[in-house]
Amino acid sequence: MTSQCDISNQNARKIIVFDTTLRDGEQSPGASMNLNEKVQVAQALVELGVDVIEAGFPIASPGDFDSVREIAKVVRGSSVCGLARCVDKDIDRAWEALKEAENPRIHVFLATSAIHREFKLRMTREEIISRAVEGVKRARGYCSNIEFSPEDACRTEIDFLCKVVEAVIDAGATTVNIPDTVGYTTPFEMTKRIETLMNRVPNVDKAVISIHCHNDLGMAVANSLAAVAAGAGQIECAINGLGERAGNCALEEVVMALRTRRDFFGLDTRIVSQRLVPTSRLVSKVTGLKVSRNKAIVGRNAFAHESGVHQDGVLKERSTYEIMSAESVGFVKNDLVLGKHSGRAALADRIKALGFDLSKERLDAAFDEFKRLADLKKDIFDADIIAIVDRQNASRLTGKEADWRYVSYSLSSGSESKPSFKAVLSQNGIEHTATSDEGDGPVHAMFWAVQQIVGLRILLKEFKIDAVTCGSDAQGEVRVRVTDVDTNIDYLGRATSTDVFEAALQAVIDAVNRIQHAREGQQA
Ligand code: KIV
Ligand code: ZN
């Protein structure tokens, strides 16, 4: 069997990590991100040590094009990739977006399975091969780093798949990806498919064979591991397993499986595992998709031992019940709770340990906020500090002069009376007030008041409150999903405060500002 890529000094073949959080991941229902958020995620992926960042699908929309172009401009150290169907206008547009990248990659795809050929494309096998070859050649005219994906490869007849792979490598593809587009395959079949390609495609050593697994049957990680064990050299995956339908192979899981079981696989990646948790948190924050507590590697309970027997074992010898350490994936050991007497240096230390890097100016602002919070709340936990840092980063990324800002609110409500909500917001330094006696509850009344002030036609689709930490003095985190009725696009809003009504109002303001930014972007 042929195996690909270099051998590290630890004798572990290095697998290329191709992250598609910003492309396939963004196709998760409700996971859309704005340009600033995508750039922030791309920068986090660089720090994580991802080899290739699939930044988007440039022909799909002007917003996608702009974010791929911006990421291509700012990212250094990882290759930046853009997706294109196998048609000239897609490939040209992808190049237009990618051309300023340090190491651009064009990813061209065309379906090859009988179902797709017959019902979707209405093309013969010969036509598929010649279209694929033409697409790869056109992309090669722009740059030397070309990936080709035969979409639905895992349901494609193996003899035909071998021919397609051989033809696109001859045409200049440097990576050939084998997608399990519908999450249908099993690890046993995957092993056989990759081994067959490695043994039967005569020019296979001229390209990296890659794998892209969807999780419809919950086997995306297992299938990806089977593929690399059989000789594939690249894994396509997404943070928190985001992606179309049930998602893609989860980056954090596949990377930690390879690292923890290096004894078995003899493989590894260049991922800085301590950045996994901070990156997962960032992606969860910007997409609004929460990570479940029991999610492997990055879930809040992934390293929590509840049973007395387990706790006893771990205290005596950690390895009795732990196969990796929480610190190795980026959870911070929290011996010290901060409070109102903690100084700037202690806060700065904790922020750093949590994986954030704030400028002096942002740190000063974070410290002021920390002091205000410490007056309201005795113990300040890591989750409180993360909330403070998030607020600082959010104002840096989205703060504009014309944004709406929270000033104050007052509310009267009860089981015997109708709610009344008075909101005071400001824009360009001018205060605006509205009082609403509408609605069948205080949140409804608050939403009406905001609508009157901002003058947008919006609908509140989702409203969620979570406590950031334990204790009755915990900060409340409110997440809202608001629809812009004129465009029918959903926007997320998020805010934290020790006062949940203030958080609710701020979360709606956050969503309103996002709607305004998107509208300005469309006009530009
Ligand atoms: O799942 C899939 O087939 C894809 C391709 C575009 C690689 O996402
Ligand atoms: Zn996919």
GROMACS .gro file of N, CA, C and O in nm, residues 333-342 346 350 370 377-382 384-385:
model
   84
  333LYS      N    1  -0.700   2.490   3.381
  333LYS     CA    2  -0.719   2.443   3.518
  333LYS      C    3  -0.745   2.565   3.606
  333LYS      O    4  -0.671   2.662   3.602
  334ASN      N    5  -0.856   2.559   3.679
  334ASN     CA    6  -0.899   2.679   3.749
  334ASN      C    7  -0.887   2.662   3.899
  334ASN      O    8  -0.981   2.620   3.965
  335ASP      N    9  -0.768   2.694   3.954
  335ASP     CA   10  -0.751   2.681   4.099
  335ASP      C   11  -0.797   2.809   4.167
  335ASP      O   12  -0.831   2.810   4.283
  336LEU      N   13  -0.792   2.919   4.094
  336LEU     CA   14  -0.809   3.049   4.157
  336LEU      C   15  -0.930   3.120   4.099
  336LEU      O   16  -0.941   3.140   3.979
  337VAL      N   17  -1.023   3.156   4.185
  337VAL     CA   18  -1.138   3.234   4.139
  337VAL      C   19  -1.104   3.380   4.164
  337VAL      O   20  -1.054   3.416   4.270
  338LEU      N   21  -1.128   3.467   4.067
  338LEU     CA   22  -1.096   3.608   4.086
  338LEU      C   23  -1.212   3.679   4.156
  338LEU      O   24  -1.325   3.630   4.155
  339GLY      N   25  -1.185   3.792   4.216
  339GLY     CA   26  -1.289   3.869   4.285
  339GLY      C   27  -1.251   4.015   4.290
  339GLY      O   28  -1.158   4.058   4.222
  340LYS      N   29  -1.325   4.092   4.374
  340LYS     CA   30  -1.309   4.237   4.366
  340LYS      C   31  -1.172   4.288   4.408
  340LYS      O   32  -1.133   4.399   4.375
  341HIS      N   33  -1.096   4.203   4.481
  341HIS     CA   34  -0.962   4.249   4.521
  341HIS      C   35  -0.853   4.207   4.422
  341HIS      O   36  -0.737   4.239   4.440
  342SER      N   37  -0.892   4.133   4.320
  342SER     CA   38  -0.791   4.090   4.222
  342SER      C   39  -0.746   4.210   4.138
  342SER      O   40  -0.828   4.296   4.103
  346ALA      N   41  -0.354   3.996   3.761
  346ALA     CA   42  -0.421   3.865   3.775
  346ALA      C   43  -0.520   3.844   3.662
  346ALA      O   44  -0.530   3.736   3.603
  350ARG      N   45  -0.504   3.558   3.363
  350ARG     CA   46  -0.613   3.462   3.338
  350ARG      C   47  -0.661   3.472   3.193
  350ARG      O   48  -0.687   3.371   3.128
  370PHE      N   49  -1.445   4.431   3.444
  370PHE     CA   50  -1.424   4.329   3.548
  370PHE      C   51  -1.454   4.389   3.687
  370PHE      O   52  -1.521   4.328   3.770
  377LYS      N   53  -2.099   4.083   4.190
  377LYS     CA   54  -2.091   3.940   4.199
  377LYS      C   55  -1.965   3.904   4.277
  377LYS      O   56  -1.858   3.955   4.245
  378LYS      N   57  -1.976   3.815   4.376
  378LYS     CA   58  -1.861   3.789   4.463
  378LYS      C   59  -1.745   3.720   4.389
  378LYS      O   60  -1.632   3.767   4.390
  379ASP      N   61  -1.778   3.608   4.325
  379ASP     CA   62  -1.673   3.531   4.257
  379ASP      C   63  -1.681   3.549   4.107
  379ASP      O   64  -1.789   3.536   4.048
  380ILE      N   65  -1.567   3.576   4.047
  380ILE     CA   66  -1.565   3.589   3.901
  380ILE      C   67  -1.497   3.463   3.846
  380ILE      O   68  -1.379   3.439   3.870
  381PHE      N   69  -1.576   3.385   3.770
  381PHE     CA   70  -1.525   3.258   3.715
  381PHE      C   71  -1.471   3.280   3.574
  381PHE      O   72  -1.492   3.386   3.514
  382ASP      N   73  -1.406   3.174   3.522
  382ASP     CA   74  -1.352   3.185   3.385
  382ASP      C   75  -1.461   3.221   3.284
  382ASP      O   76  -1.438   3.300   3.192
  384ASP      N   77  -1.715   3.401   3.325
  384ASP     CA   78  -1.743   3.545   3.333
  384ASP      C   79  -1.637   3.622   3.255
  384ASP      O   80  -1.667   3.719   3.185
  385ILE      N   81  -1.512   3.578   3.271
  385ILE     CA   82  -1.402   3.649   3.203
  385ILE      C   83  -1.414   3.632   3.051
  385ILE      O   84  -1.396   3.727   2.975
   0.00000   0.00000   0.00000
